[in-house]
Each structure stands twice: as C-alpha cells, then as structure tokens.
Tab-separated table of C-alpha atoms and ligand atoms in Angstrom:
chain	number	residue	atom	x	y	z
A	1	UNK	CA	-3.439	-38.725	-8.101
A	2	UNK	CA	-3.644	-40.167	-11.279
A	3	UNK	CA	-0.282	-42.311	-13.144
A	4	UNK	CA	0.636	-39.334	-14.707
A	5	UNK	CA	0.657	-36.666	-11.533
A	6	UNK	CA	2.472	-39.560	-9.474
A	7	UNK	CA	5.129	-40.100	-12.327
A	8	UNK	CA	5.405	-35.784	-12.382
A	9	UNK	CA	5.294	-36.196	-8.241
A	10	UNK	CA	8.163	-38.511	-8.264
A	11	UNK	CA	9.782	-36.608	-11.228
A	12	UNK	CA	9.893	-33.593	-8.870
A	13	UNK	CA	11.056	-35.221	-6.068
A	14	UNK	CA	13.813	-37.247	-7.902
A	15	UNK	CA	15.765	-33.481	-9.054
A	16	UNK	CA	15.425	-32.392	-5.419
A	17	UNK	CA	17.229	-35.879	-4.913
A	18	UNK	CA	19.719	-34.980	-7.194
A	19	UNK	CA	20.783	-31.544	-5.553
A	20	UNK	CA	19.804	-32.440	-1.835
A	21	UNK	CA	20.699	-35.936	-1.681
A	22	UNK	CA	18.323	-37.856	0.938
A	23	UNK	CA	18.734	-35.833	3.907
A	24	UNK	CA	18.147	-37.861	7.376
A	25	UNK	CA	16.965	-34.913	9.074
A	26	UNK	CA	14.760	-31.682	7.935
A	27	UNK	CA	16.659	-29.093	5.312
A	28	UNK	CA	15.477	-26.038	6.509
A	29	UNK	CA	13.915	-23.251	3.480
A	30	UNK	CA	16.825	-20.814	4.228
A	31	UNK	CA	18.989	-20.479	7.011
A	32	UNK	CA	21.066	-18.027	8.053
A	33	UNK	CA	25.067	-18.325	8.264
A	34	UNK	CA	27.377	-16.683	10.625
A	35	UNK	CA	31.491	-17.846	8.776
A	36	UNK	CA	32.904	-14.098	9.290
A	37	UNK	CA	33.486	-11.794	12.192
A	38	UNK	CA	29.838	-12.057	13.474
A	39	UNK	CA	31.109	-13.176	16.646
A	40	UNK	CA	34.044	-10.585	17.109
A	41	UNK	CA	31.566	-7.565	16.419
A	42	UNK	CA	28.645	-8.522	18.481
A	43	UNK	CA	31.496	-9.153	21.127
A	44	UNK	CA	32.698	-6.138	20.853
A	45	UNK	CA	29.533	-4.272	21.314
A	46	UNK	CA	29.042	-6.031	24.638
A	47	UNK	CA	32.624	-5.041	26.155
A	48	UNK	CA	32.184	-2.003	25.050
A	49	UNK	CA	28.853	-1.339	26.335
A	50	UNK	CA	27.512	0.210	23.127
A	51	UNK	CA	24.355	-2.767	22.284
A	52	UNK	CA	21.390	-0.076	22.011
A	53	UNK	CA	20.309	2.526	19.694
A	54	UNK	CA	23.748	4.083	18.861
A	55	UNK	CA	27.085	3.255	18.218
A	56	UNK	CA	29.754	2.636	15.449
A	57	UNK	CA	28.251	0.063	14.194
A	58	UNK	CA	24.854	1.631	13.591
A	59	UNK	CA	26.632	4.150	11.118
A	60	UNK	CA	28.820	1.982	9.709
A	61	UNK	CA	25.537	0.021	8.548
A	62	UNK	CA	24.093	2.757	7.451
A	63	UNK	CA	27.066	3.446	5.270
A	64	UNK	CA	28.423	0.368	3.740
A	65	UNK	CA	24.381	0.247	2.803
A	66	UNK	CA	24.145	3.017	0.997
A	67	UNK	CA	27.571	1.852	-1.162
A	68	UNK	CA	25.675	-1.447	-1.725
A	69	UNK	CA	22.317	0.129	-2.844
A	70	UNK	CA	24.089	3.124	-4.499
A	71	UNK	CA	22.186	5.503	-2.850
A	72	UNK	CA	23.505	7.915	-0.529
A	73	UNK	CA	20.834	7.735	2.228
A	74	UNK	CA	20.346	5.144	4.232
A	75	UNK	CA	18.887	4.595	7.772
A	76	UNK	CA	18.937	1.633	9.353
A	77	UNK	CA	15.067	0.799	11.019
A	78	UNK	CA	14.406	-2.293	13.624
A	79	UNK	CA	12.276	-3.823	11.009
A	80	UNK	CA	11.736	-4.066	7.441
A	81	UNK	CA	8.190	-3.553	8.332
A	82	UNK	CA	8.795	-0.349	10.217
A	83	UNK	CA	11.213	0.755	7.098
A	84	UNK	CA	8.094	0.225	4.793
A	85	UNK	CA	5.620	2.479	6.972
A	86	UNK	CA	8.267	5.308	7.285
A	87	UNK	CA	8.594	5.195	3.561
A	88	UNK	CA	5.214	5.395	3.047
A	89	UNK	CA	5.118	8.417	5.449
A	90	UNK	CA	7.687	9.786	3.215
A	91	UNK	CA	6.410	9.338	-0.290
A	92	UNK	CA	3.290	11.312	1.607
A	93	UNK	CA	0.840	9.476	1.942
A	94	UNK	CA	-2.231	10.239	3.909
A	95	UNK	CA	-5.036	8.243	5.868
A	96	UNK	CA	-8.041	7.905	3.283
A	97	UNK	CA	-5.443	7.374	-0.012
A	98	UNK	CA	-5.124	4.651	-2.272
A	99	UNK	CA	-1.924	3.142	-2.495
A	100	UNK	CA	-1.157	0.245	-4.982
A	101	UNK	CA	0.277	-2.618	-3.804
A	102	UNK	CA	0.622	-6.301	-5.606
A	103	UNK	CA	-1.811	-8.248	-3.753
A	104	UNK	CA	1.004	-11.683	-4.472
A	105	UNK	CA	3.672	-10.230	-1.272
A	106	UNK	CA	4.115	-10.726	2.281
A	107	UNK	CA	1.670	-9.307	4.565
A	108	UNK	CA	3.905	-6.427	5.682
A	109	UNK	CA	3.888	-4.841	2.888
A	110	UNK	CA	-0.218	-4.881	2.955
A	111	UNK	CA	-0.076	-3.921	6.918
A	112	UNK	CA	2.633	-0.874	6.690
A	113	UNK	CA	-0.370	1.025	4.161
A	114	UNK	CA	-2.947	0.103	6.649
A	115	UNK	CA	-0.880	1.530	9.632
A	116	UNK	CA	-0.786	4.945	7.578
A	117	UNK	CA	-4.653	4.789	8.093
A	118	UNK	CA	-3.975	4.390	3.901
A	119	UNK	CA	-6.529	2.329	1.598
A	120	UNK	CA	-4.409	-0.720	0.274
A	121	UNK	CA	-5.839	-1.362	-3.193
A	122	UNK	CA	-4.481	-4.910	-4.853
A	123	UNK	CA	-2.880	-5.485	-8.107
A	124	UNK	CA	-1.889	-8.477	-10.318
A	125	UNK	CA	1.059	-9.728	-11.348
A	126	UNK	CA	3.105	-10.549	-14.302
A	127	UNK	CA	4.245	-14.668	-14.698
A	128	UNK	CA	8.211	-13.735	-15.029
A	129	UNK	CA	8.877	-11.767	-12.100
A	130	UNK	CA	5.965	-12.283	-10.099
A	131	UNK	CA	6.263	-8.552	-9.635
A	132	UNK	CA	3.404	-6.090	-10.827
A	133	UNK	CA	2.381	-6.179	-14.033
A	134	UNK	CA	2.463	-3.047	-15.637
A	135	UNK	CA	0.408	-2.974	-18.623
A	136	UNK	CA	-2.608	-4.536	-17.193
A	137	UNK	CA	-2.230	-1.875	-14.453
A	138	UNK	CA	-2.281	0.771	-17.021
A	139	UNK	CA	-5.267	-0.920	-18.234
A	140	UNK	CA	-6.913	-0.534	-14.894
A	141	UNK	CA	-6.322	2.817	-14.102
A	142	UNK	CA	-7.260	4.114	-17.767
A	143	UNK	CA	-10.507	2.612	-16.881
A	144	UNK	CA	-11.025	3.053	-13.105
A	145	UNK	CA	-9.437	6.319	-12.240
A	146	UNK	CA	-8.908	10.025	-13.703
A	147	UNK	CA	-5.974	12.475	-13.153
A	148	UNK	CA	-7.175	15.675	-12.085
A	149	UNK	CA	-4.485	18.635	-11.511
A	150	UNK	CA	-1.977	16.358	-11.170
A	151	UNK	CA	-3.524	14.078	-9.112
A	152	UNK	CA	-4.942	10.370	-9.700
A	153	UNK	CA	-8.429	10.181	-8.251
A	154	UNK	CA	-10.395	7.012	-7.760
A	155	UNK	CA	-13.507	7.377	-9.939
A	156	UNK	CA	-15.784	5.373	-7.712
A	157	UNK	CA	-14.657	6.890	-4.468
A	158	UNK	CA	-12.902	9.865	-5.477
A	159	UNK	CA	-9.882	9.244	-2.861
A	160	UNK	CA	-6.299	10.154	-4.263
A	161	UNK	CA	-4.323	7.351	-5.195
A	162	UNK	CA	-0.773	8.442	-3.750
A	163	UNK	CA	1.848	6.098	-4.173
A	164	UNK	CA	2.710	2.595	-6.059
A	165	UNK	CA	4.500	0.000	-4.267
A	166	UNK	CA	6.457	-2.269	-6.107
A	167	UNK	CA	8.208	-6.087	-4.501
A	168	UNK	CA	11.205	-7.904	-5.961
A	169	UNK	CA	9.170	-11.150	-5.079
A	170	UNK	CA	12.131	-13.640	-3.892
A	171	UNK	CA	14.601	-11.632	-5.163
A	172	UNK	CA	13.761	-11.193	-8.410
A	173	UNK	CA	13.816	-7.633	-9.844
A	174	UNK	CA	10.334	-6.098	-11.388
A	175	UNK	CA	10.242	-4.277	-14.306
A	176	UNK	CA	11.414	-0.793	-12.827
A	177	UNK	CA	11.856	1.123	-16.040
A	178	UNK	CA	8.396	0.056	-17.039
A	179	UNK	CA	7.039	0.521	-13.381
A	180	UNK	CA	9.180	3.808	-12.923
A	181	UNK	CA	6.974	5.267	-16.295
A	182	UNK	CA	3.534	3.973	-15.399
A	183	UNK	CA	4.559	5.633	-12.288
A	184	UNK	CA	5.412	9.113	-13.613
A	185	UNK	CA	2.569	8.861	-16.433
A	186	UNK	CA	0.075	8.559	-13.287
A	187	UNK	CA	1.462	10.870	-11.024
A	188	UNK	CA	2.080	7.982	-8.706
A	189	UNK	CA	5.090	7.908	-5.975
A	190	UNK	CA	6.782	4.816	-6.614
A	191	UNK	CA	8.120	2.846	-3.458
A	192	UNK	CA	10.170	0.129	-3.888
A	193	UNK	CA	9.561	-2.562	-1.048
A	194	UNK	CA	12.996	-4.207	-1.757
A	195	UNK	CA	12.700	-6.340	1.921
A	196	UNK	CA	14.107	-9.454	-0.459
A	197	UNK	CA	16.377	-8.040	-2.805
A	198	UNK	CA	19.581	-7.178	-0.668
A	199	UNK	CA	22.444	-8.123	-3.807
A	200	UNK	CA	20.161	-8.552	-7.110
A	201	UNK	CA	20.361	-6.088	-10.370
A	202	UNK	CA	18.461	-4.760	-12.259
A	203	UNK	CA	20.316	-3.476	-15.702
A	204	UNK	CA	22.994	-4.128	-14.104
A	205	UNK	CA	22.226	-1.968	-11.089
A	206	UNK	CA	21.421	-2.687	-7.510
A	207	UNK	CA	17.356	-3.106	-7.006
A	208	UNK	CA	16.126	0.129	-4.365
A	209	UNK	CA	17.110	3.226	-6.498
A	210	UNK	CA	14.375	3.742	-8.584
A	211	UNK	CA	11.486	4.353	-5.739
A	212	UNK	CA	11.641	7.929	-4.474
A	213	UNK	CA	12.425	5.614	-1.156
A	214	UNK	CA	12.895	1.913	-0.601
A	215	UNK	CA	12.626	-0.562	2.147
A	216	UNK	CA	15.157	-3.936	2.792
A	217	UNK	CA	14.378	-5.986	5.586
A	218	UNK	CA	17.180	-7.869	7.682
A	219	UNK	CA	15.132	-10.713	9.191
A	220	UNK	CA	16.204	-13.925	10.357
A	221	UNK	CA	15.643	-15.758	7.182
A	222	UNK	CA	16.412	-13.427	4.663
A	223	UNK	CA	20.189	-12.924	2.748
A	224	UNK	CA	21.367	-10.823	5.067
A	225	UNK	CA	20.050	-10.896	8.510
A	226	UNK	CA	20.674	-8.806	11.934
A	227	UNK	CA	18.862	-11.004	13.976
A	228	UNK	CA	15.587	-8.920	13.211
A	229	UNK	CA	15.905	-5.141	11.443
A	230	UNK	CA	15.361	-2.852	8.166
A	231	UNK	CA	16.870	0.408	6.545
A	232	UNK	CA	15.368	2.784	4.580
A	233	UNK	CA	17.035	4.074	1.720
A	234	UNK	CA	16.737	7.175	-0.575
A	235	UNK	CA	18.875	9.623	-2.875
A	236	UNK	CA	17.145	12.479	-1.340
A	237	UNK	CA	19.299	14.149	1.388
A	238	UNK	CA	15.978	15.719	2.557
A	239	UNK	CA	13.840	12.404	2.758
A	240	UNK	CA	16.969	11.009	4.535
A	241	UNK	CA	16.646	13.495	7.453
A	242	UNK	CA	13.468	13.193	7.419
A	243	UNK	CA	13.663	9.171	7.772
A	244	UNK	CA	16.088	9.345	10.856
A	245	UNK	CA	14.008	11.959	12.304
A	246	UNK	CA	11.261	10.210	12.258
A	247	UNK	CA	12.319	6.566	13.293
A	248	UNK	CA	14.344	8.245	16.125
A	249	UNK	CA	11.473	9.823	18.598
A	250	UNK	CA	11.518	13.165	16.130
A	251	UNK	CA	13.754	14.378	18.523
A	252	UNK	CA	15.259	17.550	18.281
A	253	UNK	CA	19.033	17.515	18.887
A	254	UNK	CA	20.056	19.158	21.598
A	255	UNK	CA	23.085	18.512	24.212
A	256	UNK	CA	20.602	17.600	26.930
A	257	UNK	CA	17.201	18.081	25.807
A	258	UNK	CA	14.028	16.272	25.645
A	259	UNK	CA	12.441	17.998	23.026
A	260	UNK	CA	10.229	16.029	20.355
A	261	UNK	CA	8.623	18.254	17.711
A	262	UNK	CA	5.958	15.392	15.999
A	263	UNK	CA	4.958	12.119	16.980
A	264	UNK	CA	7.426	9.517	16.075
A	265	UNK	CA	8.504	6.109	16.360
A	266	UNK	CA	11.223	3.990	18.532
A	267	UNK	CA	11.914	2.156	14.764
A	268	UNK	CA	15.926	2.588	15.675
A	269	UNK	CA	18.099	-0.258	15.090
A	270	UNK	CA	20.180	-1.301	18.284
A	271	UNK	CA	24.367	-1.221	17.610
A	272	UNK	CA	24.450	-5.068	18.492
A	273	UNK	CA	22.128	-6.065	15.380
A	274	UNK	CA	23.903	-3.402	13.415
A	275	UNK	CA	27.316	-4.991	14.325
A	276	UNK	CA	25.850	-8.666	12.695
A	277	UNK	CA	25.014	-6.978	9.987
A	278	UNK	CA	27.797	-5.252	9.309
A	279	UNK	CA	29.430	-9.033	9.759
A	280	UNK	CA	26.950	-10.143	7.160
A	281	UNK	CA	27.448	-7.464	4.656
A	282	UNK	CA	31.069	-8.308	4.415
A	283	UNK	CA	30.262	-11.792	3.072
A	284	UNK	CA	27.580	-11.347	0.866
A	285	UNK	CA	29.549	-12.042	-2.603
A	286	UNK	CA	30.486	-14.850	-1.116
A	287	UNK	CA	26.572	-15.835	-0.441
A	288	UNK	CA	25.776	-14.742	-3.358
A	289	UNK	CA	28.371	-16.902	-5.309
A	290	UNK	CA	27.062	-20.143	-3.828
A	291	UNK	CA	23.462	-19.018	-3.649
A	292	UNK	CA	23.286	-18.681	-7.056
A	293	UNK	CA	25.443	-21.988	-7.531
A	294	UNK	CA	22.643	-23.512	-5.700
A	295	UNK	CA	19.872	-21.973	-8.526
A	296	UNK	CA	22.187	-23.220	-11.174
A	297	UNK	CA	22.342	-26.951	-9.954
A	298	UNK	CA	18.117	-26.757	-9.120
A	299	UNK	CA	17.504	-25.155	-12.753
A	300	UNK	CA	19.617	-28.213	-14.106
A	301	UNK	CA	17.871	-30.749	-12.377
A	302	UNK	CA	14.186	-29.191	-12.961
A	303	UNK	CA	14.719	-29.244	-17.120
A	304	UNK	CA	13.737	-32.578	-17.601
A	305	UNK	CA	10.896	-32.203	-15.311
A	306	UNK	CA	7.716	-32.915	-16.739
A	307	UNK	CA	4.813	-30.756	-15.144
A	308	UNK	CA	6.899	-28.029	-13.051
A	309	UNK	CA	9.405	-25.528	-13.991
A	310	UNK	CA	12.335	-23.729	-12.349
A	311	UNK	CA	11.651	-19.805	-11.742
A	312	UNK	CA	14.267	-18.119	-13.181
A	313	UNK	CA	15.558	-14.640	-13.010
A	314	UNK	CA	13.732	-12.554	-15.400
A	315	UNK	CA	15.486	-11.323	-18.489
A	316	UNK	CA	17.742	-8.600	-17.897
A	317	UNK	CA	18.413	-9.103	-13.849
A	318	UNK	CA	20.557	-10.656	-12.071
A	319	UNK	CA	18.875	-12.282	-9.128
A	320	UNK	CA	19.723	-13.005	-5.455
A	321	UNK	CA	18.109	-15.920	-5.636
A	322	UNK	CA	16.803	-15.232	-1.928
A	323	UNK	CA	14.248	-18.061	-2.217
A	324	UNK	CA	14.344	-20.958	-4.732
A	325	UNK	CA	10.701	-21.449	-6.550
A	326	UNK	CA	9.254	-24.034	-8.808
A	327	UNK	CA	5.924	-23.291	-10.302
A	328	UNK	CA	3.595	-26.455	-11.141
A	329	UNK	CA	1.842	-26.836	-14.358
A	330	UNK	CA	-1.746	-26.098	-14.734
A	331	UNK	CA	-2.723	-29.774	-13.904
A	332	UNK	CA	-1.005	-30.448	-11.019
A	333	UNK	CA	-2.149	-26.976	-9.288
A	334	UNK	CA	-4.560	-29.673	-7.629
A	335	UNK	CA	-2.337	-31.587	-6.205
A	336	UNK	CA	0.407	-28.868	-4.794
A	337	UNK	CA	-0.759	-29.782	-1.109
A	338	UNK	CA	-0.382	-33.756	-1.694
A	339	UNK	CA	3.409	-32.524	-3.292
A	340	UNK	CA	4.100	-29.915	-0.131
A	341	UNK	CA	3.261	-32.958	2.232
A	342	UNK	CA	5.676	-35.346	0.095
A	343	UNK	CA	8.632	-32.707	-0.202
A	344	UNK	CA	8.490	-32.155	3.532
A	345	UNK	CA	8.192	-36.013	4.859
A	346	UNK	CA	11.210	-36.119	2.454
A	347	UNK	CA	13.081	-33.431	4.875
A	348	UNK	CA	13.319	-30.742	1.827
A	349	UNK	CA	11.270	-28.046	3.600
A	350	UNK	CA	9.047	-26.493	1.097
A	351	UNK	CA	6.184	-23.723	1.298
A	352	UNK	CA	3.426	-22.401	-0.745
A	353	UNK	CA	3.320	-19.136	-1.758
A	354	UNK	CA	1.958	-16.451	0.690
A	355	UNK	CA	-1.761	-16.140	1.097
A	356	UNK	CA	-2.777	-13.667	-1.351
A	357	UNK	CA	-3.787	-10.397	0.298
A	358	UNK	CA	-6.935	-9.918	-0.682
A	359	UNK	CA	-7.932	-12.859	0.476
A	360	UNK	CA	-6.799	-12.450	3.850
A	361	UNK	CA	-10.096	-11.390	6.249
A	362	UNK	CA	-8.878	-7.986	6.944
A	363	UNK	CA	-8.150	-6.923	3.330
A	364	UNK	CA	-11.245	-9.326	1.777
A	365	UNK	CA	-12.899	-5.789	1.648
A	366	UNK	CA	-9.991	-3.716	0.052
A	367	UNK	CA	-10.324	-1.790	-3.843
A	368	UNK	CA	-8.731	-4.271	-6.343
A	369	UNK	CA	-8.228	-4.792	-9.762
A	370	UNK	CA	-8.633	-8.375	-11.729
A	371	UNK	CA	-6.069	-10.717	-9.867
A	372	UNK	CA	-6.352	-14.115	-11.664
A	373	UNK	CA	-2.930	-13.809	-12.812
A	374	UNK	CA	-1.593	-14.188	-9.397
A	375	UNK	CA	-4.282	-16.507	-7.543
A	376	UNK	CA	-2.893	-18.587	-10.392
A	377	UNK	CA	0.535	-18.685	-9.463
A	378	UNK	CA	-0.788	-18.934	-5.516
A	379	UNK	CA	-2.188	-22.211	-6.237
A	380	UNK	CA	1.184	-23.264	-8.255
A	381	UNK	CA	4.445	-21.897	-6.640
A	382	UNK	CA	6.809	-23.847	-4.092
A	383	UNK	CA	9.430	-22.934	-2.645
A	384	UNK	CA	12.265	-25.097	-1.916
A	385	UNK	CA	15.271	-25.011	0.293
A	386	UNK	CA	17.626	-22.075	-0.358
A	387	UNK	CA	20.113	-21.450	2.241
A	388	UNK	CA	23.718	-20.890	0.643
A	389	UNK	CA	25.262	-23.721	2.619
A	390	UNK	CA	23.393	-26.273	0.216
A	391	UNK	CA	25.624	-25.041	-2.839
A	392	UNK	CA	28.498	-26.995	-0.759
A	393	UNK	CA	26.383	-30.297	-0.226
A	394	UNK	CA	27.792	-32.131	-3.208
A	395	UNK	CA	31.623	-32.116	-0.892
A	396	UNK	CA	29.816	-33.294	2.283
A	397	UNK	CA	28.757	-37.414	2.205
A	398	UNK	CA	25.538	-36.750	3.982
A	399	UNK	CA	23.268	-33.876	3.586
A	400	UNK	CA	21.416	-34.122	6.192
A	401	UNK	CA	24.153	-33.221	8.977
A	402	UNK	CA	26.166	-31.028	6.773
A	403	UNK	CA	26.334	-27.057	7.566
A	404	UNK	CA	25.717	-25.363	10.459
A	405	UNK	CA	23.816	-26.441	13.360
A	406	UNK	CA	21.225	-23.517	13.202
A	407	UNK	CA	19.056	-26.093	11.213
B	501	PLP	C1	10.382	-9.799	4.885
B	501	PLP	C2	9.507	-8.875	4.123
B	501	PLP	C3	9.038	-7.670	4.661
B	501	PLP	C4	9.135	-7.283	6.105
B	501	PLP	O1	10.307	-7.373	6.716
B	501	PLP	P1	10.429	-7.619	8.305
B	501	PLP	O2	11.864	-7.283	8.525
B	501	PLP	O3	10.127	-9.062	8.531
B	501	PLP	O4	9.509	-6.712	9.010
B	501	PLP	C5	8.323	-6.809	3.841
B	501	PLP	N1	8.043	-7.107	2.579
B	501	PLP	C6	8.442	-8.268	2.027
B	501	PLP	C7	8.097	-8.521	0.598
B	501	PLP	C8	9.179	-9.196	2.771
B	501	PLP	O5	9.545	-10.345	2.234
C-alpha cells in the first residue's frame, strides 16, 4: 500500500473503532436475537405435538405477514429460495424464457430461474440502491429485443423474455415505480425478490407489493429468522391458492385422500419455525429501532473518512438496514482484500460483496447486458457487522463479550 491507502486503511478502521470499540473476540456480520417469547412458542409446539407442516402457528405467520407486507396473501415456504421458484412458477414462466435478473444478488435468486428450466439473463445496477438500473435496462431492451403481440422476444434467440426480477440489495428498496413502468412498458412480470427487505419502505410503503408476487426469506442471518424458511406473498387471491397448492404436494383436499393433481413440492414451512417467527415478528420495531441506530452511529463515523463512504438508504426509502455497507473509492478497489484481512484480524467480521453471477462457472455462459456498473461496486463494497445488539454496545464496557452468546 502506498502512505496514502495505509492512512485511508487506518482511517477506516479507526470509525469501526469508534462504533465497535476493540472487541477481544470476533463480532459476528449479523446475528440473530431471540429477547421475546421465542422460547415459550417453540415450547409450546413441542408439548403440544404440533412441530411439522401444520399448526397455529403456521397461519398465524402467514397472517401477521400479510399485515406487515400489506398484502393479503401470504404463504409461508421452507426457504426463501423455494419462495422465489414458486413465484417464478407463478408469474408463468416457462423452461426456454428469459427472465431478467440483476446479475449483483445472491445466488438464489440466479438458481430459482435455472430450476424453472428458465434462461437467467444478467443486468446492471444503479450506484444508490445497488438495485437494477432502469434506464440502462430500457436502453438494452430497445436495442436487443422486440415486442411482438404483446410479448418481448429476444432478437438474437427469439425466446420470450417473461418476467423481471427485482432485489432490495441489503435492504435497500429499488426504484419500484420506475421498475414497475419499465415493467408494464415491456410486457414484463415483475417479481420482487424481497428475501432482505422484511421492515424497509418504499414511499412510505412496505417493499413486496409492487411484483405481481414476492419472495422474503427467513434465514438464519437475516432480520427476521425461523431458523431456516420463506413466504410468498401476493394481492392476488388466485396466485395465493395457487402458491399453497403448489408448495403443499398439489394436494387435493379431501377428508382422507391421497389425491395430487400436478407435480408439486414439499416447500411447507414446519409449525416449530413458524412459531420463532411469529416470536420474531413481534419484535421487529424494536430491531428495527436499534438497527437503524446502529446505521446512524456507522454513517457518523464514516463522514470524515477519506477514500470510503457509508451506503445509505436511497432517497425516498426507509431502509432496514439488514446489512451495513461501505463502498471504497476507486483507488483503493485494489486493496479491498488487504482491508477485508485487516477488518477481520481486528474481530469486525466483514465480507465482500457476492460473486457476481455471471461470473460464477455455471452462469459464465448466460445472455447479459453491459455490467460494469456492478463489477465496479463488486470490487468496492464491504460489509460490516450489523446485528441489532451492536446499537447497545456504547452501555456495555467491553464489546467483545457483550450480547448474546450466539456469536
Ligand atoms: C437470502 C436470500 C435469498 C434466499 O433465501 P434462503 O432463505 O436463504 O433460501 C434469496 N435472495 C436474496 C437476495 C437473499 O439475500
């Protein structure tokens, strides 16, 4: 490194100082927190008997979801991954399609359009969000593709392009109006694979209700977590049925009878995740509250920072703040692995940004359109710890062995 990288290096690590203190022992990236009745419900569920694929607390999921997302459809799924395929299913989409996916996301969202027998084809993204960008999607499809009877073809290949996925990348709400109308001028089903937005706004509403049907995951190390799980959610009472059908065996009910009229999936959530969830769901303001406290003290320390920058919520959101992110300046994208080693001998656990899709080996082939926007940001983005328990650090005299002993 040269003076100036190892005065922006210890620049860096000096604000993490200032919110984390010098921790003695790892601070894991986010961890999940169990203060509430998670105990009492997944106790419950055990004297009663009812821990598998039914049960109170199943519904009850289902329900206080659908008041969260504002959307009166939800079924819960065993993953967020499984959630994502069946809404793909949904929005109709067939094995040879197209469907649009930023290429800067989590592999699942890449591997539920593969297991569809779908065609992923990779976007870019915008700086602010890190969701898609819009108008250089526009650009691409004016140029690369052709509606034809209400249908978008792919002018090289001729396969429909179905659908649009769209991410809240670490909580952070895309553009949905502006997504929703590229969507619509296209003839494009928008999905909304909202796996990290449980809790963030958009306008002032909740992120999922602008896809014809969303995904949320509940995985260990997101907001809310069930131990592992997903729920699909949708205004359509039709798509609803259709979602529970499917992720239930497409059994048909009957008092006593084993009759199954497609091939479905076992994607149901068991009643003993359902009942930590339920546990988690009723202190989510309250993670919230301090998760965003958290953002407020890291955007503090970061704005004296020379060469890296806090990511903040883009204009008009409100963000969960799932995952904390600092984005490095051109000239240190160079030295982000000689910073990722320093953060984490310094216990604040900190991770790049995922490997972009299309340069994964079994997507390397895939349709795409010009990505530099987000390789960019893949060479620049960290993530640093983001578990709600840090917003109480600055009460506890050592940060290290504060919080729960999950770490
Ligand atoms: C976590 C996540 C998923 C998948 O959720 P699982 O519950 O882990 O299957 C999908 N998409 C994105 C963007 C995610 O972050």
């Amino acid at each position: 490194m040269t003076a100036s990288t190892d005065a922006s290096k210890a620049e860096i690590l000096g604000a993490l100082g200032r919110v984390l203190g010098a921790p003695q022992k790892m601070i894991p990236l986010h961890e999940p927190e169990f203060r509430g009745n998670e105990l009492a419900y997944v106790s419950d569920c055990i004297e009663t008997g009812w821990v598998s694929s039914v049960g109170a607390f199943v519904t009850r999921l289902e329900k206080d979801l659908g008041t969260l997302f504002d959307r009166p459809h939800a079924v819960a799924t065993s993953t967020g991954t499984a959630a994502l395929h069946v809404c793909l299913l949904l929005a109709g989409v067939e094995p040879g399609d197209h469907v649009l996916l930023p290429t800067l996301t989590f592999v699942a969202t890449a591997n539920a359009v593969s297991y569809t027998g779908a065609v992923p084809h990779f976007v870019d993204a915008e700086p602010h969000s890190l969701g898609v960008d819009a108008s250089k999607l526009r650009e691409h499809l004016r140029e690369t593709a052709r509606i034809e009877n209400g249908r978008l073809l792919d002018r090289a290949t001729g396969a429909r392009i179905r659908a649009l996925v769209v991410t809240h990348i670490f909580g952070h709400p895309a553009d949905l109006d502006v997504l929703a109308e590229l969507a619509r001028e296209f003839h494009l089903v928008l999905v909304e694979d909202a796996a990290e937005s449980i809790g963030s706004l958009y306008r002032g509403e909740p992120t999922g209700r602008h896809g014809l049907v969303s995904a949320v995951s509940f995985n260990g190390n997101k907001v809310v977590t069930t131990g592992g799980g997903g729920a699909i959610l949708t205004g359509s009472k039709e798509l609803g049925e259709r979602a529970k059908h499917l992720t239930t065996t497409a059994r048909v009910p009957h008092r006593w009878g084993y009759m199954h009229d497609e091939v479905g999936f076992n994607y149901r959530l068991p009643n003993l995740n359902a009942a930590l969830g339920c546990a988690q769901l009723e202190r989510l303001d309250d993670m919230l509250r301090r998760k965003r406290e958290l953002s407020a003290s890291y955007r503090a320390a970061f704005a004296t920072v020379e060469g890296a920058s806090f990511l903040e919520e883009p204009a008009n959101t409100t963000s969960n703040y799932w995952l904390n992110a600092i984005v490095l300046d051109e000239e240190l994208a160079a030295h982000r692995d000689e910073l990722l080693d320093a953060l984490n001998a310094a216990h604040y656990m900190s991770r790049p940004l995922w490997t972009s899709m299309h340069r994964l080996p079994m997507f390397e082939g895939c349709p795409r359109m010009d990505v530099s926007v987000a390789e960019s940001l893949e060479a620049r983005v960290i993530n640093i710890p983001s578990s709600p328990r840090l917003a109480d650090l600055s009460d506890t005299a050592d940060p290290g062995s504060g919080g729960a002993p999950t770490a």
